[in-house]
Coordinates of C-alpha atoms in Angstrom, one line a residue:
X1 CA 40.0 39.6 8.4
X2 CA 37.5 36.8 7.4
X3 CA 36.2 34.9 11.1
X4 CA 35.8 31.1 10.8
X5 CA 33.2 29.7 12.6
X6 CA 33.8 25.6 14.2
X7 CA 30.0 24.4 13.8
X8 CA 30.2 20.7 14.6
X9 CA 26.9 20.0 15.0
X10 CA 25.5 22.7 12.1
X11 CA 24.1 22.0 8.9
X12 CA 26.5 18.9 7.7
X13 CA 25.5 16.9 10.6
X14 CA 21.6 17.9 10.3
X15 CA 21.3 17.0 6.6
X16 CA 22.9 14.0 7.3
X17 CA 20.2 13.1 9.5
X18 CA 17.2 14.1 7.0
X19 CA 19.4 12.5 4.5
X20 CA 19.5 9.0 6.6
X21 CA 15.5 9.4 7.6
X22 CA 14.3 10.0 4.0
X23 CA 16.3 6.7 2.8
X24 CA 14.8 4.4 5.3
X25 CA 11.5 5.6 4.6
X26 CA 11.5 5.1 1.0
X27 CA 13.1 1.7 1.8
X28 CA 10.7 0.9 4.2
X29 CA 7.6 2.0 1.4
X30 CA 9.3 -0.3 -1.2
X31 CA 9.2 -3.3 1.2
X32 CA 5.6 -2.7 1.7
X33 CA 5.2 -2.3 -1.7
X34 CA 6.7 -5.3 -2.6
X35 CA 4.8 -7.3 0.3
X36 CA 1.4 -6.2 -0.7
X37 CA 1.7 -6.7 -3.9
X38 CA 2.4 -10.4 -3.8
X39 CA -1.1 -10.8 -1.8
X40 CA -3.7 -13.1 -3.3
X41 CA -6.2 -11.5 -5.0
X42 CA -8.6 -14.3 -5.8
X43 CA -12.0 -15.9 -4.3
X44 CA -11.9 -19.4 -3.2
X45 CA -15.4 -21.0 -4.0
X46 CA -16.0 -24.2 -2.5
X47 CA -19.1 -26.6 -4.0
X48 CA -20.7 -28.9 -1.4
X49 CA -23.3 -30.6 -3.6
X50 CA -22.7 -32.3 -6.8
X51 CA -26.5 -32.1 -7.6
X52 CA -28.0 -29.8 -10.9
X53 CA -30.6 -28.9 -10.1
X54 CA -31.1 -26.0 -7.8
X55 CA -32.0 -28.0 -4.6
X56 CA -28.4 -28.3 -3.2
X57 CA -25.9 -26.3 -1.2
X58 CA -23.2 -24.7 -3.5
X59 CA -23.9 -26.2 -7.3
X60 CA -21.1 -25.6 -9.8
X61 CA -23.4 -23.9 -11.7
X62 CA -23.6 -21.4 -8.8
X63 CA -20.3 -21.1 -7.9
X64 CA -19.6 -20.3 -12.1
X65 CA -22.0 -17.3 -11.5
X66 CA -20.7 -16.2 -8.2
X67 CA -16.8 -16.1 -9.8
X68 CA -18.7 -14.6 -13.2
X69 CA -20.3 -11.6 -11.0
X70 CA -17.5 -11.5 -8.3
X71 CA -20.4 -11.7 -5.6
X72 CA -22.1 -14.4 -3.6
X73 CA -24.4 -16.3 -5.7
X74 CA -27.3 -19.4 -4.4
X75 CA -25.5 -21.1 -1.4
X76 CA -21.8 -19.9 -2.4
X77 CA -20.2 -17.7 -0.3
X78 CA -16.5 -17.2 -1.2
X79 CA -13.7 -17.2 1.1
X80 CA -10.3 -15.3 0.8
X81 CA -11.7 -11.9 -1.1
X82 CA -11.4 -10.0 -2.8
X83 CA -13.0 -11.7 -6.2
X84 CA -9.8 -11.3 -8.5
X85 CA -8.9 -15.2 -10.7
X86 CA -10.9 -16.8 -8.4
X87 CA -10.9 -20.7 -8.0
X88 CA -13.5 -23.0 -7.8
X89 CA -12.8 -26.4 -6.0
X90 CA -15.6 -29.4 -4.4
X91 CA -15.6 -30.8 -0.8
X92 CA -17.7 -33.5 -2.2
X93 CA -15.7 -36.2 -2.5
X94 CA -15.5 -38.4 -5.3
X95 CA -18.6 -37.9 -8.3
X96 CA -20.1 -37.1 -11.2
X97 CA -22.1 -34.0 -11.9
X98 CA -24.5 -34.7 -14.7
X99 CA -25.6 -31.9 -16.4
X100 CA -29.5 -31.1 -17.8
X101 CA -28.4 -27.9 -19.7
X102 CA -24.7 -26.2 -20.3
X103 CA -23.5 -24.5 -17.9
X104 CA -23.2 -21.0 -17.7
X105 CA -21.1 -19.3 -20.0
X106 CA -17.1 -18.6 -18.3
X107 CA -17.2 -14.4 -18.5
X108 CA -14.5 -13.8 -15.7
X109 CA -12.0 -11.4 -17.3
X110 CA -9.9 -12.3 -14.5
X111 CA -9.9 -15.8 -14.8
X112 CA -11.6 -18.8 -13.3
X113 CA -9.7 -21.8 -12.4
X114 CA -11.8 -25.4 -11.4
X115 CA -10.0 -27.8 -9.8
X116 CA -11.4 -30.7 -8.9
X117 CA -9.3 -32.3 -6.9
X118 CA -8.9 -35.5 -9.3
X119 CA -12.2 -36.6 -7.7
X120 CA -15.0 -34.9 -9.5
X121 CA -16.3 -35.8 -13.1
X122 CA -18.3 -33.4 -15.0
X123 CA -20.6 -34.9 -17.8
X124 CA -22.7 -33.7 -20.5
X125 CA -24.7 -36.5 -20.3
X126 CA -24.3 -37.0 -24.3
X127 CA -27.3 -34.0 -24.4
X128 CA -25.7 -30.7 -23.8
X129 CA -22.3 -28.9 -24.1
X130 CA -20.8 -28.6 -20.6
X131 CA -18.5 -25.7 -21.3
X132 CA -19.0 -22.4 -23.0
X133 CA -15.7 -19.2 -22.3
X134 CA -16.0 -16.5 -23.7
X135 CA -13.5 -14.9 -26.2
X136 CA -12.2 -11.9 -23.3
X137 CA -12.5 -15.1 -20.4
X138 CA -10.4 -17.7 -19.7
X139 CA -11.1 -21.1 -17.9
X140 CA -8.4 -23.4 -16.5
X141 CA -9.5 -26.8 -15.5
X142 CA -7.2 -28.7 -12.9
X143 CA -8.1 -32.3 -11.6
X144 CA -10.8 -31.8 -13.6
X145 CA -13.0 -34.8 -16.0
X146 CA -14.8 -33.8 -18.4
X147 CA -16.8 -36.0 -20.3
X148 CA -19.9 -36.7 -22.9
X149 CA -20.4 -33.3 -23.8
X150 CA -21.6 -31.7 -26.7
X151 CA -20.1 -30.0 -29.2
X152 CA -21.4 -26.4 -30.9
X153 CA -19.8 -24.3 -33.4
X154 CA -16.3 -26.4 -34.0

């Protein structure tokens, strides 16, 4: 004679439970996934001088190295790390930058936007090339004028 056991709170009822538990935790790890993974990865540098010559706060020419090395460079500290495509803006107000050599050269695998805030001009003063990116770099300028600049190599 087989004996049947009544178990309502046995195995069914238990691996239910694990069952539930185990979904909401992978759930849960997907939505963190998915919220840390839209987090900014990029370095805001701001430049507070429009000078070119060394003497001045944060030059562009500083922030280009800071965003080239991903670490502070001269007076530019950057702001929402870590270094990823960072972003170079001004808090100068409206100017010119006039250039007495190009630039450094754009090597920022990650990217390197300036934007400058339809205020800034950038110019090559008719003597040197204001822009050089090299080929694994790219440079996206925004608000951005550029202007007497020599040309090399085209």
């Amino acid at each position: 004679m087989k004996r049947h056991i009544y178990n309502p709170g046995g195995i069914g009822k238990r691996y239910r439970r694990y069952r539930w538990f185990l979904t909401c935790f992978l759930a849960s790890g997907a939505l963190l996934f998915i919220a840390l993974s839209g987090r900014a990865s990029a370095a805001n540098i701001e430049v507070n001088s429009l000078t070119d010559n060394g003497t001045g706060g944060c030059e562009l020419r500083e922030a280009i190295d800071s965003a080239n090395g991903d670490a502070d460079s001269g007076g530019c500290v950057a702001t929402n790390l870590p270094y990823g495509a960072d972003t170079i803006t001004f808090s100068t107000g409206a100017g010119t930058i006039t250039l007495g050599s190009t630039l450094p050269t754009i090597t920022d695998a990650d990217g390197l936007t300036i934007d400058g805030g339809s205020l800034v001009t950038i110019s090559g003063n008719s003597a040197v090339q204001v822009f050089v990116v090299n080929a694994l770099a790219s440079l996206t300028l925004e608000n951005l004028t550029v202007e007497n600049g020599l040309t090399a190599g085209i």
